[in-house]
């Protein structure tokens, strides 16, 4: 089954965002159907804050490492396509395909300001990226992100207007992260006949896969959530260790378990 085929409204793919070969292999052995990079998790790995701090070359090299780690399809979190103009977005699609990614997402947020691109420019950027994807010699799933709800730049109505335009421009999957509630997410899903990705973070982590399936979501991603859980453990246990309390170290998974998961089956 191709990556595209895994996008089934009402039967959502759980796509796990990982940040290195080890986390990719663990998720593969645990049964994940697809993987994704996370721009935030990569930034953390490089010792940087999130938000436009990682270059395209760094993201491509990182993605290539994730692709090589398992046979699973990998989706790239490529922020704003690493440039403002439509041709840069198109070039990013071509380069992403060259490193073996099954698809990428491009969002409508400018860096470093965090403001939303003008509506017309946002659509032109997606149209250029979609055209580049269709010109490839293999299948490639382009996800168009309307990030204004997440960033506070616009509301759900504007997000729906944008994803509808992105769909007409040729995007394969639509994504408006963290709407106000499940009812708003259901409106987003109902606004298009293309697959919709939902971010499992914040209040949405209280929902089950069945809850998302019931409103027709086709894909679930976790963004930087798993990486932030890991950093929570580092933060909390590290803080305790510095004061002389090492009890938190007893909660770690055994080396034998990790070794078994990272050993390629024969």
mmCIF file of C-alpha atoms in Angstrom:
data_model
loop_
_atom_site.group_PDB
_atom_site.id
_atom_site.type_symbol
_atom_site.label_atom_id
_atom_site.label_comp_id
_atom_site.label_asym_id
_atom_site.label_seq_id
_atom_site.Cartn_x
_atom_site.Cartn_y
_atom_site.Cartn_z
ATOM 1 C CA UNK A 1 0.000 0.000 0.000
ATOM 2 C CA UNK A 2 1.398 3.403 -0.967
ATOM 3 C CA UNK A 3 1.658 6.378 1.349
ATOM 4 C CA UNK A 4 -1.224 7.984 -0.524
ATOM 5 C CA UNK A 5 -3.348 4.856 -0.069
ATOM 6 C CA UNK A 6 -2.850 5.054 3.701
ATOM 7 C CA UNK A 7 -4.862 8.318 3.780
ATOM 8 C CA UNK A 8 -8.379 7.010 4.368
ATOM 9 C CA UNK A 9 -11.080 9.333 5.751
ATOM 10 C CA UNK A 10 -12.662 7.625 8.727
ATOM 11 C CA UNK A 11 -9.727 5.220 9.071
ATOM 12 C CA UNK A 12 -6.930 7.592 10.003
ATOM 13 C CA UNK A 13 -3.273 6.731 9.581
ATOM 14 C CA UNK A 14 -1.305 7.322 12.783
ATOM 15 C CA UNK A 15 1.849 8.974 11.433
ATOM 16 C CA UNK A 16 4.570 9.275 14.071
ATOM 17 C CA UNK A 17 6.936 12.255 14.008
ATOM 18 C CA UNK A 18 10.451 11.111 14.930
ATOM 19 C CA UNK A 19 13.782 12.892 15.221
ATOM 20 C CA UNK A 20 16.592 10.391 14.661
ATOM 21 C CA UNK A 21 17.285 6.903 13.322
ATOM 22 C CA UNK A 22 16.780 5.369 16.762
ATOM 23 C CA UNK A 23 13.313 6.802 17.322
ATOM 24 C CA UNK A 24 12.413 5.897 13.726
ATOM 25 C CA UNK A 25 13.457 2.271 14.244
ATOM 26 C CA UNK A 26 11.604 2.043 17.544
ATOM 27 C CA UNK A 27 8.361 3.292 16.003
ATOM 28 C CA UNK A 28 8.764 0.934 13.056
ATOM 29 C CA UNK A 29 9.259 -2.091 15.312
ATOM 30 C CA UNK A 30 6.289 -1.020 17.463
ATOM 31 C CA UNK A 31 4.046 -1.104 14.407
ATOM 32 C CA UNK A 32 3.863 2.413 12.967
ATOM 33 C CA UNK A 33 2.545 2.575 9.404
ATOM 34 C CA UNK A 34 4.359 5.766 8.432
ATOM 35 C CA UNK A 35 6.810 8.239 9.912
ATOM 36 C CA UNK A 36 7.364 11.962 9.677
ATOM 37 C CA UNK A 37 10.045 14.418 10.606
ATOM 38 C CA UNK A 38 9.317 17.290 12.985
ATOM 39 C CA UNK A 39 10.880 20.685 12.420
ATOM 40 C CA UNK A 40 10.645 21.473 16.124
ATOM 41 C CA UNK A 41 12.123 18.138 17.218
ATOM 42 C CA UNK A 42 14.996 18.580 14.760
ATOM 43 C CA UNK A 43 15.644 22.076 16.069
ATOM 44 C CA UNK A 44 15.736 20.746 19.637
ATOM 45 C CA UNK A 45 18.184 18.035 18.574
ATOM 46 C CA UNK A 46 20.424 20.749 17.135
ATOM 47 C CA UNK A 47 20.159 22.814 20.323
ATOM 48 C CA UNK A 48 17.953 25.493 18.782
ATOM 49 C CA UNK A 49 14.463 26.845 19.443
ATOM 50 C CA UNK A 50 11.638 26.035 17.053
ATOM 51 C CA UNK A 51 10.524 28.353 14.271
ATOM 52 C CA UNK A 52 12.589 28.819 11.146
ATOM 53 C CA UNK A 53 15.931 28.044 12.787
ATOM 54 C CA UNK A 54 16.782 25.008 10.646
ATOM 55 C CA UNK A 55 17.947 25.358 7.047
ATOM 56 C CA UNK A 56 16.658 23.455 4.057
ATOM 57 C CA UNK A 57 19.955 21.630 3.646
ATOM 58 C CA UNK A 58 19.872 20.545 7.297
ATOM 59 C CA UNK A 59 16.269 19.400 6.984
ATOM 60 C CA UNK A 60 16.988 17.428 3.810
ATOM 61 C CA UNK A 61 20.017 15.695 5.345
ATOM 62 C CA UNK A 62 18.008 14.869 8.463
ATOM 63 C CA UNK A 63 15.122 13.536 6.377
ATOM 64 C CA UNK A 64 17.500 11.339 4.388
ATOM 65 C CA UNK A 65 18.705 9.758 7.650
ATOM 66 C CA UNK A 66 15.113 9.018 8.707
ATOM 67 C CA UNK A 67 14.263 7.581 5.283
ATOM 68 C CA UNK A 68 17.291 5.281 5.439
ATOM 69 C CA UNK A 69 16.454 3.997 8.926
ATOM 70 C CA UNK A 70 13.340 1.958 8.036
ATOM 71 C CA UNK A 71 11.305 0.816 5.022
ATOM 72 C CA UNK A 72 8.339 2.959 6.103
ATOM 73 C CA UNK A 73 7.174 5.960 4.060
ATOM 74 C CA UNK A 74 8.396 9.233 5.551
ATOM 75 C CA UNK A 75 6.686 12.611 5.372
ATOM 76 C CA UNK A 76 8.756 15.773 5.773
ATOM 77 C CA UNK A 77 7.794 18.701 7.997
ATOM 78 C CA UNK A 78 9.290 21.434 5.848
ATOM 79 C CA UNK A 79 7.855 24.537 7.512
ATOM 80 C CA UNK A 80 7.176 27.266 4.920
ATOM 81 C CA UNK A 81 9.055 25.490 2.147
ATOM 82 C CA UNK A 82 12.195 27.415 3.151
ATOM 83 C CA UNK A 83 11.386 30.522 1.172
ATOM 84 C CA UNK A 84 8.700 33.062 0.444
ATOM 85 C CA UNK A 85 8.409 32.761 -3.331
ATOM 86 C CA UNK A 86 6.504 30.015 -5.177
ATOM 87 C CA UNK A 87 9.552 28.736 -7.081
ATOM 88 C CA UNK A 88 11.417 28.070 -3.835
ATOM 89 C CA UNK A 89 8.490 25.949 -2.665
ATOM 90 C CA UNK A 90 8.590 24.042 -5.960
ATOM 91 C CA UNK A 91 12.333 23.482 -5.657
ATOM 92 C CA UNK A 92 11.868 22.226 -2.098
ATOM 93 C CA UNK A 93 9.396 19.616 -3.378
ATOM 94 C CA UNK A 94 11.887 18.432 -5.990
ATOM 95 C CA UNK A 95 14.724 18.210 -3.464
ATOM 96 C CA UNK A 96 12.515 16.407 -0.946
ATOM 97 C CA UNK A 97 11.650 13.778 -3.533
ATOM 98 C CA UNK A 98 15.337 13.298 -4.317
ATOM 99 C CA UNK A 99 16.113 12.266 -0.725
ATOM 100 C CA UNK A 100 13.302 9.720 -0.775
ATOM 101 C CA UNK A 101 10.499 11.443 1.112
ATOM 102 C CA UNK A 102 6.982 10.236 0.335
ATOM 103 C CA UNK A 103 5.617 13.742 0.766
ATOM 104 C CA UNK A 104 6.045 17.001 2.638
ATOM 105 C CA UNK A 105 3.908 19.704 4.193
ATOM 106 C CA UNK A 106 4.283 23.391 3.454
ATOM 107 C CA UNK A 107 2.662 25.955 5.700
ATOM 108 C CA UNK A 108 1.460 29.495 5.089
ATOM 109 C CA UNK A 109 3.544 31.131 7.823
ATOM 110 C CA UNK A 110 6.422 33.533 7.239
ATOM 111 C CA UNK A 111 9.638 33.251 9.206
ATOM 112 C CA UNK A 112 10.899 34.776 11.396
ATOM 113 C CA UNK A 113 7.853 37.028 11.872
ATOM 114 C CA UNK A 114 5.269 34.240 12.264
ATOM 115 C CA UNK A 115 2.744 36.232 10.240
ATOM 116 C CA UNK A 116 0.545 34.544 7.646
ATOM 117 C CA UNK A 117 1.304 34.997 3.981
ATOM 118 C CA UNK A 118 -1.216 37.009 2.021
ATOM 119 C CA UNK A 119 -4.039 34.770 0.795
ATOM 120 C CA UNK A 120 -3.210 35.073 -2.902
ATOM 121 C CA UNK A 121 0.503 34.453 -2.375
ATOM 122 C CA UNK A 122 -0.296 31.480 -0.138
ATOM 123 C CA UNK A 123 -2.330 29.923 -2.934
ATOM 124 C CA UNK A 124 0.343 30.601 -5.559
ATOM 125 C CA UNK A 125 2.954 28.969 -3.342
ATOM 126 C CA UNK A 126 0.828 25.832 -3.028
ATOM 127 C CA UNK A 127 0.049 25.795 -6.740
ATOM 128 C CA UNK A 128 3.762 25.890 -7.570
ATOM 129 C CA UNK A 129 4.530 23.136 -5.066
ATOM 130 C CA UNK A 130 1.677 20.969 -6.390
ATOM 131 C CA UNK A 131 2.832 21.469 -9.977
ATOM 132 C CA UNK A 132 6.339 20.358 -9.010
ATOM 133 C CA UNK A 133 4.930 17.306 -7.226
ATOM 134 C CA UNK A 134 2.883 16.263 -10.265
ATOM 135 C CA UNK A 135 5.943 16.612 -12.509
ATOM 136 C CA UNK A 136 7.893 14.048 -10.501
ATOM 137 C CA UNK A 137 8.401 10.542 -11.839
ATOM 138 C CA UNK A 138 6.888 8.975 -8.734
ATOM 139 C CA UNK A 139 3.982 9.568 -6.395
ATOM 140 C CA UNK A 140 4.426 12.364 -3.861
ATOM 141 C CA UNK A 141 1.833 13.559 -1.337
ATOM 142 C CA UNK A 142 1.795 17.331 -0.846
ATOM 143 C CA UNK A 143 0.148 18.515 2.356
ATOM 144 C CA UNK A 144 -0.916 22.158 2.533
ATOM 145 C CA UNK A 145 -0.982 23.640 6.021
ATOM 146 C CA UNK A 146 -3.125 26.585 7.046
ATOM 147 C CA UNK A 147 -1.382 27.523 10.279
ATOM 148 C CA UNK A 148 -3.209 30.706 11.194
ATOM 149 C CA UNK A 149 -5.361 29.138 13.917
ATOM 150 C CA UNK A 150 -2.220 27.748 15.542
ATOM 151 C CA UNK A 151 -0.335 31.056 15.318
ATOM 152 C CA UNK A 152 -3.296 33.319 16.069
ATOM 153 C CA UNK A 153 -3.144 34.961 12.630
ATOM 154 C CA UNK A 154 -6.713 34.043 11.620
ATOM 155 C CA UNK A 155 -9.780 32.041 12.628
ATOM 156 C CA UNK A 156 -11.374 28.768 11.562
ATOM 157 C CA UNK A 157 -13.413 30.392 8.800
ATOM 158 C CA UNK A 158 -10.263 31.767 7.184
ATOM 159 C CA UNK A 159 -8.513 28.425 7.621
ATOM 160 C CA UNK A 160 -11.373 26.749 5.741
ATOM 161 C CA UNK A 161 -11.175 29.386 3.003
ATOM 162 C CA UNK A 162 -7.470 28.711 2.657
ATOM 163 C CA UNK A 163 -7.558 24.925 2.665
ATOM 164 C CA UNK A 164 -10.346 25.008 0.090
ATOM 165 C CA UNK A 165 -8.161 27.171 -2.146
ATOM 166 C CA UNK A 166 -5.130 24.961 -1.492
ATOM 167 C CA UNK A 167 -7.159 21.920 -2.544
ATOM 168 C CA UNK A 168 -8.124 23.635 -5.793
ATOM 169 C CA UNK A 169 -4.464 24.547 -6.311
ATOM 170 C CA UNK A 170 -3.557 20.852 -6.279
ATOM 171 C CA UNK A 171 -2.648 19.948 -2.692
ATOM 172 C CA UNK A 172 -3.250 16.290 -1.860
ATOM 173 C CA UNK A 173 -3.880 16.579 1.882
ATOM 174 C CA UNK A 174 -5.085 19.517 4.007
ATOM 175 C CA UNK A 175 -4.049 20.480 7.499
ATOM 176 C CA UNK A 176 -5.167 23.267 9.854
ATOM 177 C CA UNK A 177 -3.470 22.504 13.181
ATOM 178 C CA UNK A 178 -5.219 22.915 16.541
ATOM 179 C CA UNK A 179 -8.643 24.386 15.783
ATOM 180 C CA UNK A 180 -10.645 25.469 18.840
ATOM 181 C CA UNK A 181 -12.336 22.107 19.390
ATOM 182 C CA UNK A 182 -13.490 18.880 17.747
ATOM 183 C CA UNK A 183 -16.538 20.627 16.307
ATOM 184 C CA UNK A 184 -14.280 23.075 14.473
ATOM 185 C CA UNK A 185 -12.103 20.206 13.275
ATOM 186 C CA UNK A 186 -15.225 18.466 11.970
ATOM 187 C CA UNK A 187 -16.090 21.638 10.009
ATOM 188 C CA UNK A 188 -12.609 21.627 8.475
ATOM 189 C CA UNK A 189 -12.935 17.971 7.464
ATOM 190 C CA UNK A 190 -16.392 18.562 5.978
ATOM 191 C CA UNK A 191 -15.154 21.530 3.931
ATOM 192 C CA UNK A 192 -13.101 19.384 1.526
ATOM 193 C CA UNK A 193 -13.275 16.024 -0.190
ATOM 194 C CA UNK A 194 -9.510 15.605 0.179
ATOM 195 C CA UNK A 195 -7.842 13.860 3.141
ATOM 196 C CA UNK A 196 -7.402 15.978 6.266
ATOM 197 C CA UNK A 197 -4.571 15.648 8.779
ATOM 198 C CA UNK A 198 -5.185 16.436 12.439
ATOM 199 C CA UNK A 199 -2.488 17.279 14.971
ATOM 200 C CA UNK A 200 -2.689 15.233 18.156
ATOM 201 C CA UNK A 201 -1.459 17.751 20.713
ATOM 202 C CA UNK A 202 -2.862 19.879 23.507
ATOM 203 C CA UNK A 203 -6.550 19.188 24.112
ATOM 204 C CA UNK A 204 -6.649 16.833 21.129
ATOM 205 C CA UNK A 205 -4.435 14.366 22.991
ATOM 206 C CA UNK A 206 -7.552 13.635 25.062
ATOM 207 C CA UNK A 207 -9.253 12.173 21.983
ATOM 208 C CA UNK A 208 -8.896 8.624 20.684
ATOM 209 C CA UNK A 209 -8.229 7.444 17.161
ATOM 210 C CA UNK A 210 -11.892 6.372 17.062
ATOM 211 C CA UNK A 211 -12.980 9.929 17.905
ATOM 212 C CA UNK A 212 -11.026 11.314 14.974
ATOM 213 C CA UNK A 213 -12.277 8.536 12.710
ATOM 214 C CA UNK A 214 -15.872 9.405 13.565
ATOM 215 C CA UNK A 215 -15.530 12.878 12.012
ATOM 216 C CA UNK A 216 -13.675 11.653 8.927
ATOM 217 C CA UNK A 217 -10.046 12.540 9.668
ATOM 218 C CA UNK A 218 -7.668 10.666 7.336
ATOM 219 C CA UNK A 219 -4.316 11.149 9.071
ATOM 220 C CA UNK A 220 -3.086 11.848 12.592
ATOM 221 C CA UNK A 221 0.316 13.377 13.226
ATOM 222 C CA UNK A 222 1.845 14.241 16.575
ATOM 223 C CA UNK A 223 4.217 17.043 15.591
ATOM 224 C CA UNK A 224 6.762 17.635 18.321
ATOM 225 C CA UNK A 225 4.574 16.037 21.033
ATOM 226 C CA UNK A 226 6.653 12.877 21.493
ATOM 227 C CA UNK A 227 9.885 14.864 21.419
ATOM 228 C CA UNK A 228 8.493 17.221 24.059
ATOM 229 C CA UNK A 229 7.499 14.265 26.263
ATOM 230 C CA UNK A 230 11.126 13.116 25.981
ATOM 231 C CA UNK A 231 12.394 16.577 26.840
ATOM 232 C CA UNK A 232 9.991 16.688 29.806
ATOM 233 C CA UNK A 233 11.710 13.581 31.178
ATOM 234 C CA UNK A 234 15.142 15.141 30.587
ATOM 235 C CA UNK A 235 14.023 18.392 32.232
ATOM 236 C CA UNK A 236 12.333 16.879 35.277
ATOM 237 C CA UNK A 237 14.777 14.062 35.993
ATOM 238 C CA UNK A 238 17.735 16.287 35.169
ATOM 239 C CA UNK A 239 16.529 18.960 37.587
ATOM 240 C CA UNK A 240 16.166 16.334 40.322
ATOM 241 C CA UNK A 241 19.590 14.830 39.641
ATOM 242 C CA UNK A 242 21.284 18.189 39.961
ATOM 243 C CA UNK A 243 19.823 18.472 43.473
ATOM 244 C CA UNK A 244 20.961 14.924 44.320
ATOM 245 C CA UNK A 245 17.755 12.931 43.679
ATOM 246 C CA UNK A 246 18.347 10.071 41.217
ATOM 247 C CA UNK A 247 15.078 8.160 41.732
ATOM 248 C CA UNK A 248 13.742 9.205 38.334
ATOM 249 C CA UNK A 249 16.397 7.124 36.611
ATOM 250 C CA UNK A 250 14.575 3.990 37.786
ATOM 251 C CA UNK A 251 11.698 4.738 35.371
ATOM 252 C CA UNK A 252 13.796 4.129 32.258
ATOM 253 C CA UNK A 253 13.061 1.323 29.819
ATOM 254 C CA UNK A 254 15.536 -1.551 30.008
ATOM 255 C CA UNK A 255 18.567 -1.727 27.740
ATOM 256 C CA UNK A 256 17.509 -5.213 26.697
ATOM 257 C CA UNK A 257 14.156 -3.914 25.448
ATOM 258 C CA UNK A 258 15.750 -1.090 23.479
ATOM 259 C CA UNK A 259 18.406 -3.372 22.050
ATOM 260 C CA UNK A 260 15.781 -5.854 20.911
ATOM 261 C CA UNK A 261 13.761 -3.128 19.194
ATOM 262 C CA UNK A 262 16.827 -1.703 17.466
ATOM 263 C CA UNK A 263 18.105 -5.067 16.263
ATOM 264 C CA UNK A 264 16.983 -5.658 12.697
ATOM 265 C CA UNK A 265 14.970 -8.897 12.475
ATOM 266 C CA UNK A 266 16.660 -11.650 10.464
#
